[in-house]
Coordinates of C-alpha atoms in Angstrom, one line a residue:
X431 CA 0.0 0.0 0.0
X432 CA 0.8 3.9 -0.8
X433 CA 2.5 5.1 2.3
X434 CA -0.8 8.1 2.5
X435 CA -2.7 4.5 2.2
X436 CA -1.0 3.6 5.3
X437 CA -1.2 6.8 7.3
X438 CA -4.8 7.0 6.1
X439 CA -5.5 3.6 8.1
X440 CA -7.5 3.2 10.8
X441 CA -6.4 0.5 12.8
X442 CA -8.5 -1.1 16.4
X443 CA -6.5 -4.1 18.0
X444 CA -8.1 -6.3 20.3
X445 CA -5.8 -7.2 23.3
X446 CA -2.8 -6.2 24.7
X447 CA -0.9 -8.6 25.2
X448 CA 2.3 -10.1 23.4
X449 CA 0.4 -10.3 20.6
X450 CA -2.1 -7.0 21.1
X451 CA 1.1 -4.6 21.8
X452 CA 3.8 -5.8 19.0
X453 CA 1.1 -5.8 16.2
X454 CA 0.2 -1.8 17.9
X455 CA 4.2 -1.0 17.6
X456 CA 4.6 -2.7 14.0
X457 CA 1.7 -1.0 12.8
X458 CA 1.8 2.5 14.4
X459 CA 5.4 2.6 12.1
X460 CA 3.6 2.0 9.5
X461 CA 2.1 5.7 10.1
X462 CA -1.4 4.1 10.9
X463 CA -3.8 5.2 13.6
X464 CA -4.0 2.4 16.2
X465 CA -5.6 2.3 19.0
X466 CA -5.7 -0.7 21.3
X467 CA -8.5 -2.1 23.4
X468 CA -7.6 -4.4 26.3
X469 CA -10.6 -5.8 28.8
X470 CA -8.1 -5.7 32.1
X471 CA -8.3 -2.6 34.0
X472 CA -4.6 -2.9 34.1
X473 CA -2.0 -4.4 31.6
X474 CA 0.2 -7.4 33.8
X475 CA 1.4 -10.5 33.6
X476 CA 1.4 -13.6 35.4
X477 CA 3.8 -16.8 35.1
X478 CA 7.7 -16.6 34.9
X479 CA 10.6 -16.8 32.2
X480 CA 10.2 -17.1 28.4
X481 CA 12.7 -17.3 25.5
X482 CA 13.0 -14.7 22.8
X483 CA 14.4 -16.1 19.9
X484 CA 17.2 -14.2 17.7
X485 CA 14.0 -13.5 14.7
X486 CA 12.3 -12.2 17.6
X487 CA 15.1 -9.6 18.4
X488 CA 15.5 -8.9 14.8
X489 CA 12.0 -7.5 14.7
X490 CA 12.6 -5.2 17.9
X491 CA 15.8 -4.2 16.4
X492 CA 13.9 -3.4 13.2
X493 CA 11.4 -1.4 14.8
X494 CA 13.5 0.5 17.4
X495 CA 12.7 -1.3 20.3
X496 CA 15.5 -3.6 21.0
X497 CA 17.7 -2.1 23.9
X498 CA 14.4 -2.2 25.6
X499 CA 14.1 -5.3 25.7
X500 CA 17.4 -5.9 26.3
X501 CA 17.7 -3.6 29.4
X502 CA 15.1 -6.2 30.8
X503 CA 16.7 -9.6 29.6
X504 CA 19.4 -11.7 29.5
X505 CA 21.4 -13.5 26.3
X506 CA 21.7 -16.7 26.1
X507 CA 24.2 -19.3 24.3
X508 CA 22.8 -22.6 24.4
X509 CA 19.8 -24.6 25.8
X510 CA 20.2 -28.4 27.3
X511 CA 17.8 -31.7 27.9
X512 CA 19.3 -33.7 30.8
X513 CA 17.7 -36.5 32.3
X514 CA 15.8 -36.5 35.2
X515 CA 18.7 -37.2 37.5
X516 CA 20.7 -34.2 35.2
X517 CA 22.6 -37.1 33.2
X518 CA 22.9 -35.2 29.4
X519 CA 20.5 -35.7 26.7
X520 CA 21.4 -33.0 24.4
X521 CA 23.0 -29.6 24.4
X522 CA 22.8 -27.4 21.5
X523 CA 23.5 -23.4 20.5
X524 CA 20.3 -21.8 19.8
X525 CA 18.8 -21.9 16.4
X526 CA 19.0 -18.5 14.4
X527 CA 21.9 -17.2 15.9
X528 CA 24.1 -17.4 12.5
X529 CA 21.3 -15.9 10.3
X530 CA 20.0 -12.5 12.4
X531 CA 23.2 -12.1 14.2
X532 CA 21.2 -11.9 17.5
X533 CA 21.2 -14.3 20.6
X534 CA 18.2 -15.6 22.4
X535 CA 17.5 -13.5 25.5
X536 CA 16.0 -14.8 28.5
X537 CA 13.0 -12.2 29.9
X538 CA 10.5 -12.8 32.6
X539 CA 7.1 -12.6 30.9
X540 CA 6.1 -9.4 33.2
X541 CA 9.3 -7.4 32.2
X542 CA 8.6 -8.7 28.9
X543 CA 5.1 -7.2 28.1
X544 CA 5.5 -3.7 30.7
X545 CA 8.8 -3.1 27.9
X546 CA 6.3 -3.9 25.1
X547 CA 3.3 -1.3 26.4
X548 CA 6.1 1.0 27.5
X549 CA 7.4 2.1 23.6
X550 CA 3.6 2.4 22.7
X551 CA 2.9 6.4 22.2
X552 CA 0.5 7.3 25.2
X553 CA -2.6 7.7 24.9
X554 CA -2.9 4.2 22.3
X555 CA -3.9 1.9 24.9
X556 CA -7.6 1.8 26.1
X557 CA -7.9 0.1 29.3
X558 CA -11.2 -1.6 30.9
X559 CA -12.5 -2.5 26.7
X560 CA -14.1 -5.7 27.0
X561 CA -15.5 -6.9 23.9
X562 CA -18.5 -8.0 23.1
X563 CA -19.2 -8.1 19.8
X564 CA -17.6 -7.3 16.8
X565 CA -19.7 -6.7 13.4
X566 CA -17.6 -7.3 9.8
X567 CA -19.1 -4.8 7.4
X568 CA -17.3 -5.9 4.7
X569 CA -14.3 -2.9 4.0
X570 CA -14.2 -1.9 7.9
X571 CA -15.6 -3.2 11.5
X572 CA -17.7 -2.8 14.2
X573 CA -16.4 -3.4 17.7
X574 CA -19.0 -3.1 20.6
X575 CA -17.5 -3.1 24.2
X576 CA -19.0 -4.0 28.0
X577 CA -18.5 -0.2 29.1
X578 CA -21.4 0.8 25.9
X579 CA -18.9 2.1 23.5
X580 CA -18.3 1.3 20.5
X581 CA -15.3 1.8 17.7
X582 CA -15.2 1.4 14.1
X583 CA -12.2 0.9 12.5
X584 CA -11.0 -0.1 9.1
X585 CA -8.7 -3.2 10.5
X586 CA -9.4 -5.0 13.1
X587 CA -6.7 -6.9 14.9
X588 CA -7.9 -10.3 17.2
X589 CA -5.0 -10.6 19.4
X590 CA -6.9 -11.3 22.6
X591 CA -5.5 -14.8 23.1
X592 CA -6.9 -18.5 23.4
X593 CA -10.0 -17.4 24.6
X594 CA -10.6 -15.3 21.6
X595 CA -14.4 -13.0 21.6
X596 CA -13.1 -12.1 17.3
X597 CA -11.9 -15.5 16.3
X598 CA -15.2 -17.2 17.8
X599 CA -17.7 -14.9 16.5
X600 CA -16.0 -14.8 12.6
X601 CA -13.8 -17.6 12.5
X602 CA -15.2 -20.5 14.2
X603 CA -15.2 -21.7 17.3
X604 CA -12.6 -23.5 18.2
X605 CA -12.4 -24.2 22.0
X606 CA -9.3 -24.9 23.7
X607 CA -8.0 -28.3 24.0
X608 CA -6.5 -29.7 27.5
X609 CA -3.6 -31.0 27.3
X610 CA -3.5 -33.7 29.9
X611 CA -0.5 -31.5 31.8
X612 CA -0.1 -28.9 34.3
X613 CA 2.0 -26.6 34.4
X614 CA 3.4 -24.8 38.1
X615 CA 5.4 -21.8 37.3
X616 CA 7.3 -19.5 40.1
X617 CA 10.2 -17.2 40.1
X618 CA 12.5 -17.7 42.7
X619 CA 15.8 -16.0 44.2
X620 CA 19.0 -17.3 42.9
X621 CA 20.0 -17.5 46.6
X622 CA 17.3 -20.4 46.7
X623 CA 17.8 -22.0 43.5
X624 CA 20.4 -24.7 45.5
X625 CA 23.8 -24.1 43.0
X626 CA 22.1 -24.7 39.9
X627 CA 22.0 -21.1 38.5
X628 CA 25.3 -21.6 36.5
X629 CA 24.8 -19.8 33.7
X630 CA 22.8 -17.4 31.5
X631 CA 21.3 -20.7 29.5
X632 CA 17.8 -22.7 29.8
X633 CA 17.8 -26.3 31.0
X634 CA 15.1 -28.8 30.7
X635 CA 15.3 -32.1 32.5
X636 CA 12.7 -34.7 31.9
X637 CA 11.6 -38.3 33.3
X638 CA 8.2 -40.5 34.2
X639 CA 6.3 -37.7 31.9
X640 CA 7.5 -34.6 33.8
X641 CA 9.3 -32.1 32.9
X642 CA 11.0 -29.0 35.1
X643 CA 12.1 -25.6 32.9
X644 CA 15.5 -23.9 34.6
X645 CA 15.6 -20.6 32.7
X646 CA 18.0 -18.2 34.9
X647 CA 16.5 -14.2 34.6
X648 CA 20.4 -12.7 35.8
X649 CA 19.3 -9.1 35.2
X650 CA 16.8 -9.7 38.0
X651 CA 18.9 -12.0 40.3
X652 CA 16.3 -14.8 40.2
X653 CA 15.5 -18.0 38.4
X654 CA 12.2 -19.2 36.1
X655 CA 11.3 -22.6 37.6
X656 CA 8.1 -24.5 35.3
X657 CA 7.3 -27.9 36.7
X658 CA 5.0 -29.5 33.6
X659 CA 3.3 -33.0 34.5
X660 CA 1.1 -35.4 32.9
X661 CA -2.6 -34.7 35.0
X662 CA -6.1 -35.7 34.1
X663 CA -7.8 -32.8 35.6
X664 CA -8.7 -30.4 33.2
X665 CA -9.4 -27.7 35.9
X666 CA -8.1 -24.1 34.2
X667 CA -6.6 -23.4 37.8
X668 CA -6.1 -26.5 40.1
X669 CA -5.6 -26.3 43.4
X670 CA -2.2 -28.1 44.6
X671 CA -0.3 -28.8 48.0
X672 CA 3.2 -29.0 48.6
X673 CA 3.3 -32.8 49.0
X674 CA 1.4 -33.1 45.1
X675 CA 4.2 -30.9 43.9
X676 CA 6.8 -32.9 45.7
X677 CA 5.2 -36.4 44.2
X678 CA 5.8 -34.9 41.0
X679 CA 9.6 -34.2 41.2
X680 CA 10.4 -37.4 43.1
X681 CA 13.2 -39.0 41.5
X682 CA 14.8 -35.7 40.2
X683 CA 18.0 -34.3 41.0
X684 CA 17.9 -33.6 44.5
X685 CA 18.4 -29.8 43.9
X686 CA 15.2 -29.9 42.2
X687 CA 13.2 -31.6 44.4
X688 CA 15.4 -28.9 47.6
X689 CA 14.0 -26.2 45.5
X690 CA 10.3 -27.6 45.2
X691 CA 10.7 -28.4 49.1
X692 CA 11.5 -24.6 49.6
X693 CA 8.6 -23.3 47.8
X694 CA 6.6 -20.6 48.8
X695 CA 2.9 -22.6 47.4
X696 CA 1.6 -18.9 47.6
X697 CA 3.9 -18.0 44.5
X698 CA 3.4 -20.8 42.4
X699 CA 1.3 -20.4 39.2
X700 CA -1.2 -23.1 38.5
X701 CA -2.6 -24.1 35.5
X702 CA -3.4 -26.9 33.5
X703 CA -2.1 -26.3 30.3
X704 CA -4.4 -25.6 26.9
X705 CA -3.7 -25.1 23.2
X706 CA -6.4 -25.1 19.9
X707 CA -7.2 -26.9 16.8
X708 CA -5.6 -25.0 13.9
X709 CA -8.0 -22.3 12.6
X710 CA -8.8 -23.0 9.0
X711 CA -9.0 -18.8 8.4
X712 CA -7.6 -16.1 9.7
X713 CA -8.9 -13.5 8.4
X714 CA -11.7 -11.5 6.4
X715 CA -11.5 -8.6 4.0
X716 CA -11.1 -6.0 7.6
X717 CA -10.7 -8.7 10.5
X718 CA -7.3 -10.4 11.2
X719 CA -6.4 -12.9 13.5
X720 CA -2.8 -12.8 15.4
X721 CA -1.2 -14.7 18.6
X722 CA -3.1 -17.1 20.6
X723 CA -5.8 -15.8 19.4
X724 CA -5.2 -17.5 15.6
X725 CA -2.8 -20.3 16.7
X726 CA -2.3 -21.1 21.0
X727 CA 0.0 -23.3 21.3
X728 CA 1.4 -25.4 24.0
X729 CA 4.4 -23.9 25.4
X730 CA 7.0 -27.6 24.9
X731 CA 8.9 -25.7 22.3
X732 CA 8.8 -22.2 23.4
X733 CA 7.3 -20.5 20.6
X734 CA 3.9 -19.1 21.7
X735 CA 4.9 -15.6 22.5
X736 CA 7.5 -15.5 19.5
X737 CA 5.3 -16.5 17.1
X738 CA 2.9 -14.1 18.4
X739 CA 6.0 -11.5 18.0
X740 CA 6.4 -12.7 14.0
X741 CA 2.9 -12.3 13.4
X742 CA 3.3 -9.0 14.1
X743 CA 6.1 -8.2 11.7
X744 CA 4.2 -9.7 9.2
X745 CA 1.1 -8.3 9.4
X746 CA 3.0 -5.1 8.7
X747 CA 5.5 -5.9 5.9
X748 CA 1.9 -7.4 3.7
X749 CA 0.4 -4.3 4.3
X750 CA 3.2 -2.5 3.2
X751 CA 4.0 -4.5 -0.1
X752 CA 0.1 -5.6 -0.9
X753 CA -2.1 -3.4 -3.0
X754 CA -4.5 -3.4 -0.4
X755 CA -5.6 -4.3 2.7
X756 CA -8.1 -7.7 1.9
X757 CA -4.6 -8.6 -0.4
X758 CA -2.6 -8.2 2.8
X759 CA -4.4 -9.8 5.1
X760 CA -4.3 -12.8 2.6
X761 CA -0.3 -12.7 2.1
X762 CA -0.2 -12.5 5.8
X763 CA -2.1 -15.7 6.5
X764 CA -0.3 -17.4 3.6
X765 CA 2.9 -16.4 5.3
X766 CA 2.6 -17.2 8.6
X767 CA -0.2 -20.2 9.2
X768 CA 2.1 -23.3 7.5
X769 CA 4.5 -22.3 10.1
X770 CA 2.2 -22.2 13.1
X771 CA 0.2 -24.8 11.7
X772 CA 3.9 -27.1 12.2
X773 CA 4.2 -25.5 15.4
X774 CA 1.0 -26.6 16.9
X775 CA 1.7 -30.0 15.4
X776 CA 4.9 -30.9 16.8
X777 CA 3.7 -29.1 20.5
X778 CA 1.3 -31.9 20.9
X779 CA 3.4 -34.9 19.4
X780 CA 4.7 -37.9 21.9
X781 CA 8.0 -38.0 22.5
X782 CA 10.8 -40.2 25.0
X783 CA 13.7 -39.4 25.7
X784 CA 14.9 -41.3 22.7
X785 CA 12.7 -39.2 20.3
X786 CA 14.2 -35.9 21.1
X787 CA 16.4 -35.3 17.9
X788 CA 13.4 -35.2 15.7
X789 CA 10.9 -33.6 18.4
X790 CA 12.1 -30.5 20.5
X791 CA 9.6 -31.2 23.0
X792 CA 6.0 -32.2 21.9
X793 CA 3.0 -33.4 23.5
X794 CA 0.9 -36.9 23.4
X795 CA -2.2 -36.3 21.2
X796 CA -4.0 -38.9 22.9
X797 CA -4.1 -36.8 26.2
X798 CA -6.0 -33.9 23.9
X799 CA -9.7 -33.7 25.5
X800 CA -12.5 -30.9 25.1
X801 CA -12.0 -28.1 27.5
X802 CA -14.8 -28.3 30.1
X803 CA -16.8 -25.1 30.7
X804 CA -14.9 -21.9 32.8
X805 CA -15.7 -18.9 33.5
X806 CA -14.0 -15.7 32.2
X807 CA -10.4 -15.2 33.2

């Protein structure tokens, strides 16, 4: 599109999260009007450490934002499977880092998403938005929030997550999917992470269908520790003890199962862990899909918040080549769903120990039931 095309846009995106804020940035360069509507009364974030790959921190480097996110993260060299008792599995250097000349930083997801909202111009974000309804008229949209206002825009952006109010009134309604796992997240000190905070680099060790995430966070002085375990109850936030976490870890290194004995229960995240069925379209001629929203994911291979990140970056580079926008929002989907599509796919795929050179981790499909109902949340 004609750069006065672009600055002639009229963007609304739904959601800001990951997703919500780096599709606001990308655009916004593009000279568009965006405003962002997120239903929280406040923009946080919950859980622990993530991984941002070096495409990831090409895009922020591309759109001016990257020694923010670095001022709140830490690079990483490698990542490493061990076994349950920490005998090696594998051990390799980060994919990527050869062909954008970046590493893979290590960010905690709150850090992550305030450094996101924070290079937004002020005045872009709309808290307390929750949306309703959203009406495609063909070459715009209709959003209609809780509050009794309303927005018309001619883009809409869907970026508000697995849950998604856009993708299940346009795009079908696909409900999450359990897992069969849970996942129990906490940040701790590195004081209390019992010698195992080494390094600046992510370790997984696995055994008996469990599997605990090390990801050190040095620019805070604390570590990201994910236990992930094979669980029938499909509860979106179970209710756990000390002794149930402690049964899961049991065999483990014995600084693993010191650090779950050490755990403040009142800090640890719980919840069972949830992806979707690919959604066959993403888009209409003025409603787009990005994020959870188009493709949740489960988190074994790390990708959900850099995918959402990618999506982003190209969302704007089709509207900026295409003709138009119902041609952009095409090459956009084109570009990006094969790859998420594979993503999804290899999340949920079994895997041993012995499988782990052709699946980086994935995730039995036999454990994948219906979500039950929930509330909001």
């Amino acid at each position: 599109m004609q750069p006065s095309d672009l600055r002639n846009l009229n963007i609304a995106v739904v959601g800001a999260g990951y997703a919500g804020a780096a599709a606001a940035k990308a655009l916004s360069l593009l000279g568009a009007t965006v405003n962002v509507y997120e239903q929280a009364s406040g923009i946080r974030e919950v859980g622990a450490g993530i991984g941002l790959r070096p495409s990831t921190m090409d895009r922020f480097r591309q759109w001016g934002i990257f020694d923010a996110i670095a001022r709140v993260s830490s690079p990483s060299d490698y990542f490493e499977i061990l076994s349950a008792t920490g005998d090696p599995i594998m051990k390799e250097a980060w994919p990527e880092i050869d062909v954008f000349g970046q590493k893979t930083h290590l960010i905690h997801r709150g850090d992550f998403i305030e450094a996101l909202v924070s290079v937004l111009p002020e005045g872009m974000v709309h808290v307390g938005h929750k949306l309703e309804s959203v009406q495609d008229e063909g070459d715009r949209a209709r959003l209609t929030f809780a509050n009794g206002t309303s927005a018309t825009a001619d883009l809409v952006v869907g970026a508000d997550g697995i849950k998604s109010v856009v993708r299940a009134q346009l795009f079908g309604d696909n409900q999450p999917v359990f897992s069969g796992e849970h996942a129990y997240r906490v940040v701790i000190s590195v004081d209390d992470a019992h010698g195992m905070a080494v390094d600046d680099n992510f370790r997984m060790y696995i055994g008996r269908g469990t599997k605990v995430y090390f990801l050190p966070l040095r620019h805070r002085d604390q570590v990201s520790f994910d236990v992930t375990a094979l669980c029938p109850d499909p509860t979106w936030a179970p209710k756990i003890t000390k002794d149930d976490l402690l049964r899961t870890v049991e065999g483990f290194d014995e600084r693993i199962v010191n650090i779950t004995r050490d755990l403040d229960m009142d800090a640890v995240n719980c919840r069972a862990v949830y992806d979707i069925d690919p959604v066959d379209r993403w888009h209409s001629d003025s409603v787009v899909l990005v994020g959870d929203a188009a493709h949740s994911m489960l988190h074994h291979q790390g990708q959900g918040a850099n995918s959402a990140i990618l999506d982003a970056g190209a969302l704007a580079d089709a509207l900026k080549e295409a003709g138009s926008v119902k041609e952009a929002l095409a090459s956009y989907q084109a570009a990006r769903k094969p790859v998420t599509d594979e993503l999804q796919r290899i999340s949920r795929q079994g895997w041993t120990e012995d499988e782990i050179d052709d699946v980086f981790p994935g995730q039995k499909p036999a454990s994948q039931q219906p979500a039950p109902q929930h509330p909001e949340g």
